[in-house]
Amino acid sequence: MNENSTNTELLIQYLDGELQGEDFETLNKNLANDQSLREEFENLKLAKEAMRSYGLKIKVGAIHGDMMRELKGNKEPRAKVIKMIIQYGIRVAVVLIMLVGISALYQYLTTSPEKLFSENYRPYIIHTMRGVPGSSVLSEKYKMGNMDSVIMEFKSLRSPQPEDYILAGIAFLEDKQPAKAIETFQTLIQENTNSKTDYFEDDAEYYLAMSYLSNQEPEKGLPFFEKIQADSQNPYNSKVSEWFLLKLKSLHVKN
Amino acid sequence: MEIKKDFTDTSLIQSLRTEANPDDAIRYLYRTHYSLTAAYIKQNSGTEEDAEDIFQEVVLAFIDILKKDKFRGESSVVTFLYAITRNIWLNELNKRGRSKLRDEKFEKGKDTVEMDVSHLIMNREITSQLMDVVDKLGETCKKILLAFYFDNLAMKEILQTLNYENDQVVRNKKYKCLKQLEQMITTAPNLAKNLKLYYNE
């Protein structure tokens, strides 16, 4: 071992606090007198400090990775839950949209004037209006449900009363003669217009619209249904829903 | 389940300065101070990634300052960490060519005092140069030198982790490794000079 490496070894022992006794004293003196030795010692000291800085960097770096995962982990669950809720919500919305779409498509494909008519037709119930004369014979036959007799009786009348038109129109409708029903209801409406009255006007308009439906002319019934739906006071208002109108309009699109 | 240890300023400083294994104290620093640093960085033109990098540097600088006994306890730990954060981040912004103080938005704590800690913090470029140099040492050399100078292990303890005949062989190896590192530092441009300035501060 040459002198240089001996000195270096002594310097390192000195640096590590392992040099004692005579060697320690001698090196102390040499360091005081030898510039290059002192420089080497300073550089070795730098190397030692560098290792400490390096070690600290490695240690903090390892903990840094752990801690960032921990600190981010505290934020992630909430974000994950929100993400899951959004994803779940989107899936539910997609399923709902698909169901609504399938339902709408089904309704569209299966809706027909006959179906709409049969689903919504309600027989007319005779009600008494004070001061309005009616044909008791026609009423009695109507109550008995004998529609052919109602029609025959109506045809024999020379000057039918407003309710006679209604009962006869309904009889034609139930007897699968919607064109005749249309004609009868239109006559009553026209007579009301001519005499500036409105006897059984609401009934006539509703059943006229239903007659158009039965006669495969939904587009002609639509304005009447829309009028009824727009008037909350109309006695037939509850029978004409938005959904019903929508289906009616879809018939128009299909045609 | 991990037990999360709490520290006072005094016990935190004591642990970081003297303990051979200050992991709990470092973790405590992250749990209690990272969010403040992140808020400051993000309010001053930085990103979450910047905040992560800067906080790691802040922790390193803080521990280094404590080990060098340069922290005199004249301010709270949070104030001191703020001063370090501000210094490192403003230097970084400066390097990136941003105007720094003009748009600084961080609302300082009541006990915050303007503190010049720049001379206590190792410049990022010097740190990087130093790390590169040490990285070039062989794995065995790094292992021995870290075990001895950073973990403060005795030669016999180091021997148990290495495949050498006896502790004298390890001692000789350590001597050669330190000498090699010293030569690498002195031959790297300006590194020895800069390190001397920093370590002798």
CSV table of N, CA and C in Angstrom, one decimal, chain A residues 5 8-9 12 15-16 18 40 42-44 46-57 59-61 63-64 66-68 70-72 75, chain B residues 4 21 23 26-27 30-31 34 52 56 60 63 130-131 134-135 142 145-146 148-150 171 174-175 178-179 181-182 185-186 192 195-196 199:
chain,number,residue,atom,x,y,z
A,5,SER,N,-2.5,6.0,-0.5
A,5,SER,CA,-3.7,5.2,0.0
A,5,SER,C,-3.7,5.0,1.5
A,8,THR,N,-5.2,8.1,2.7
A,8,THR,CA,-6.7,8.1,2.5
A,8,THR,C,-7.4,7.2,3.5
A,9,GLU,N,-6.8,6.1,3.8
A,9,GLU,CA,-7.4,5.2,4.7
A,9,GLU,C,-7.5,5.8,6.1
A,12,ILE,N,-10.2,8.5,6.1
A,12,ILE,CA,-11.5,7.9,6.2
A,12,ILE,C,-11.8,7.4,7.7
A,15,LEU,N,-12.5,10.5,9.5
A,15,LEU,CA,-13.8,11.0,9.1
A,15,LEU,C,-14.9,10.2,9.8
A,16,ASP,N,-14.7,8.9,10.0
A,16,ASP,CA,-15.7,8.0,10.6
A,16,ASP,C,-15.6,8.0,12.1
A,18,GLU,N,-13.0,6.9,13.9
A,18,GLU,CA,-12.4,5.7,14.3
A,18,GLU,C,-10.9,5.8,14.6
A,40,GLU,N,-8.1,16.7,0.3
A,40,GLU,CA,-8.7,15.3,0.1
A,40,GLU,C,-9.7,15.0,1.2
A,42,GLU,N,-11.5,17.1,2.9
A,42,GLU,CA,-12.8,17.9,2.6
A,42,GLU,C,-13.6,17.2,1.5
A,43,ASN,N,-12.9,16.6,0.5
A,43,ASN,CA,-13.6,16.0,-0.5
A,43,ASN,C,-14.3,14.6,-0.1
A,44,LEU,N,-13.5,13.9,0.8
A,44,LEU,CA,-14.1,12.7,1.4
A,44,LEU,C,-15.3,13.0,2.2
A,46,LEU,N,-17.2,15.5,1.7
A,46,LEU,CA,-18.3,15.7,0.8
A,46,LEU,C,-19.0,14.4,0.3
A,47,ALA,N,-18.1,13.4,0.0
A,47,ALA,CA,-18.7,12.1,-0.4
A,47,ALA,C,-19.6,11.5,0.7
A,48,LYS,N,-19.1,11.6,1.9
A,48,LYS,CA,-19.9,11.1,3.0
A,48,LYS,C,-21.3,11.9,3.1
A,49,GLU,N,-21.2,13.2,3.1
A,49,GLU,CA,-22.5,14.0,3.1
A,49,GLU,C,-23.4,13.7,1.9
A,50,ALA,N,-22.7,13.5,0.8
A,50,ALA,CA,-23.5,13.1,-0.4
A,50,ALA,C,-24.3,11.8,-0.2
A,51,MET,N,-23.6,10.9,0.4
A,51,MET,CA,-24.3,9.6,0.6
A,51,MET,C,-25.5,9.8,1.6
A,52,ARG,N,-25.3,10.7,2.6
A,52,ARG,CA,-26.4,10.9,3.5
A,52,ARG,C,-27.6,11.6,2.7
A,53,SER,N,-27.2,12.6,1.9
A,53,SER,CA,-28.3,13.2,1.1
A,53,SER,C,-29.0,12.3,0.2
A,54,TYR,N,-28.2,11.4,-0.4
A,54,TYR,CA,-28.7,10.4,-1.3
A,54,TYR,C,-29.7,9.4,-0.6
A,55,GLY,N,-29.2,9.0,0.6
A,55,GLY,CA,-30.0,8.1,1.4
A,55,GLY,C,-31.3,8.7,1.8
A,56,LEU,N,-31.3,10.0,2.2
A,56,LEU,CA,-32.5,10.7,2.6
A,56,LEU,C,-33.4,10.8,1.4
A,57,LYS,N,-32.9,11.1,0.2
A,57,LYS,CA,-33.7,11.2,-1.0
A,57,LYS,C,-34.4,9.9,-1.3
A,59,LYS,N,-35.1,7.5,0.9
A,59,LYS,CA,-36.1,7.2,1.9
A,59,LYS,C,-37.3,8.0,1.7
A,60,VAL,N,-37.2,9.3,1.5
A,60,VAL,CA,-38.3,10.2,1.4
A,60,VAL,C,-39.1,9.8,0.1
A,61,GLY,N,-38.3,9.5,-1.0
A,61,GLY,CA,-38.9,9.1,-2.2
A,61,GLY,C,-39.8,7.9,-2.1
A,63,ILE,N,-41.3,6.8,0.8
A,63,ILE,CA,-42.4,7.2,1.6
A,63,ILE,C,-43.4,8.1,0.8
A,64,HIS,N,-42.8,9.0,-0.1
A,64,HIS,CA,-43.6,9.9,-0.9
A,64,HIS,C,-44.6,9.1,-1.8
A,66,ASP,N,-45.8,6.1,-1.2
A,66,ASP,CA,-46.8,5.5,-0.4
A,66,ASP,C,-47.8,6.5,0.0
A,67,MET,N,-47.3,7.7,0.5
A,67,MET,CA,-48.2,8.7,1.0
A,67,MET,C,-49.1,9.3,-0.1
A,68,MET,N,-48.6,9.4,-1.3
A,68,MET,CA,-49.4,10.0,-2.4
A,68,MET,C,-50.6,9.0,-2.7
A,70,GLU,N,-51.8,7.0,-0.4
A,70,GLU,CA,-52.7,7.1,0.7
A,70,GLU,C,-53.6,8.4,0.6
A,71,LEU,N,-52.9,9.5,0.3
A,71,LEU,CA,-53.7,10.8,0.3
A,71,LEU,C,-54.7,10.8,-0.9
A,72,LYS,N,-54.3,10.2,-2.0
A,72,LYS,CA,-55.2,10.2,-3.2
A,72,LYS,C,-56.3,9.2,-2.9
A,75,LYS,N,-59.3,10.6,-1.5
A,75,LYS,CA,-60.2,11.3,-2.4
A,75,LYS,C,-60.9,10.4,-3.3
B,4,LYS,N,-51.6,5.6,13.2
B,4,LYS,CA,-51.1,6.8,12.7
B,4,LYS,C,-50.7,7.7,13.9
B,21,ASN,N,-34.8,6.0,12.2
B,21,ASN,CA,-36.0,5.6,11.4
B,21,ASN,C,-37.1,6.6,11.6
B,23,ASP,N,-39.6,7.4,9.8
B,23,ASP,CA,-40.7,7.2,8.8
B,23,ASP,C,-42.0,7.7,9.3
B,26,ILE,N,-42.1,11.4,9.0
B,26,ILE,CA,-42.2,11.9,7.6
B,26,ILE,C,-43.7,11.7,7.1
B,27,ARG,N,-44.2,10.6,7.5
B,27,ARG,CA,-45.6,10.3,7.1
B,27,ARG,C,-46.6,11.4,7.7
B,30,TYR,N,-46.5,14.5,5.7
B,30,TYR,CA,-47.4,14.4,4.5
B,30,TYR,C,-48.8,14.6,4.9
B,31,ARG,N,-49.3,13.9,5.9
B,31,ARG,CA,-50.7,13.9,6.3
B,31,ARG,C,-51.2,15.3,6.7
B,34,TYR,N,-49.2,18.3,3.5
B,34,TYR,CA,-49.3,18.3,2.0
B,34,TYR,C,-50.4,19.1,1.4
B,52,GLU,N,-46.9,17.7,-5.9
B,52,GLU,CA,-46.3,16.4,-5.4
B,52,GLU,C,-44.8,16.5,-5.4
B,56,GLN,N,-42.2,16.9,-2.0
B,56,GLN,CA,-41.1,16.0,-1.7
B,56,GLN,C,-39.8,16.8,-1.5
B,60,LEU,N,-37.5,17.0,2.0
B,60,LEU,CA,-36.1,16.7,2.0
B,60,LEU,C,-35.3,17.9,2.6
B,63,ILE,N,-35.9,18.2,6.4
B,63,ILE,CA,-35.1,17.2,7.2
B,63,ILE,C,-33.6,17.6,7.2
B,130,LEU,N,-25.9,15.6,-8.1
B,130,LEU,CA,-25.4,14.8,-7.0
B,130,LEU,C,-26.0,13.4,-7.1
B,131,MET,N,-27.3,13.3,-7.3
B,131,MET,CA,-28.0,12.0,-7.4
B,131,MET,C,-27.5,11.2,-8.6
B,134,VAL,N,-24.0,9.8,-7.7
B,134,VAL,CA,-24.1,8.6,-6.8
B,134,VAL,C,-24.7,7.4,-7.5
B,135,ASP,N,-25.7,7.7,-8.4
B,135,ASP,CA,-26.3,6.6,-9.1
B,135,ASP,C,-25.3,5.8,-9.9
B,142,LYS,N,-23.0,1.4,-3.3
B,142,LYS,CA,-24.1,2.2,-2.8
B,142,LYS,C,-24.7,1.5,-1.5
B,145,LEU,N,-22.1,2.0,1.4
B,145,LEU,CA,-22.0,3.4,1.9
B,145,LEU,C,-23.3,3.9,2.5
B,146,LEU,N,-24.5,3.5,2.0
B,146,LEU,CA,-25.7,3.9,2.6
B,146,LEU,C,-25.9,3.2,3.9
B,148,PHE,N,-23.7,2.3,6.0
B,148,PHE,CA,-22.7,2.8,7.0
B,148,PHE,C,-23.0,4.3,7.3
B,149,TYR,N,-23.2,5.1,6.3
B,149,TYR,CA,-23.3,6.6,6.5
B,149,TYR,C,-24.8,7.1,6.7
B,150,PHE,N,-25.7,6.3,6.1
B,150,PHE,CA,-27.1,6.8,6.3
B,150,PHE,C,-27.8,6.0,7.3
B,171,ARG,N,-14.9,-3.5,5.1
B,171,ARG,CA,-14.2,-2.2,5.5
B,171,ARG,C,-13.4,-1.8,4.3
B,174,LYS,N,-15.6,-0.6,1.5
B,174,LYS,CA,-16.1,0.7,1.9
B,174,LYS,C,-15.1,1.8,1.6
B,175,TYR,N,-13.9,1.6,2.0
B,175,TYR,CA,-12.8,2.5,1.8
B,175,TYR,C,-12.7,2.9,0.3
B,178,LEU,N,-15.8,4.8,-1.1
B,178,LEU,CA,-15.9,6.2,-0.7
B,178,LEU,C,-14.9,7.0,-1.5
B,179,LYS,N,-13.7,6.4,-1.7
B,179,LYS,CA,-12.7,7.1,-2.5
B,179,LYS,C,-13.1,7.3,-3.9
B,181,LEU,N,-16.2,7.5,-4.9
B,181,LEU,CA,-17.2,8.6,-5.0
B,181,LEU,C,-16.6,9.9,-4.8
B,182,GLU,N,-15.6,10.0,-4.0
B,182,GLU,CA,-14.9,11.3,-3.8
B,182,GLU,C,-14.3,11.8,-5.2
B,185,ILE,N,-17.1,12.9,-7.5
B,185,ILE,CA,-17.6,14.3,-7.2
B,185,ILE,C,-16.6,15.4,-7.6
B,186,THR,N,-15.3,15.1,-7.4
B,186,THR,CA,-14.3,16.2,-7.7
B,186,THR,C,-14.1,16.3,-9.2
B,192,ALA,N,-18.2,19.7,-6.6
B,192,ALA,CA,-17.5,19.8,-5.3
B,192,ALA,C,-17.6,21.2,-4.8
B,195,LEU,N,-21.2,21.8,-3.6
B,195,LEU,CA,-21.5,21.1,-2.4
B,195,LEU,C,-20.8,21.6,-1.2
B,196,LYS,N,-19.6,22.1,-1.4
B,196,LYS,CA,-18.9,22.7,-0.3
B,196,LYS,C,-19.6,23.9,0.3
B,199,TYR,N,-22.9,22.5,2.0
B,199,TYR,CA,-22.6,21.7,3.3
B,199,TYR,C,-22.0,22.6,4.4
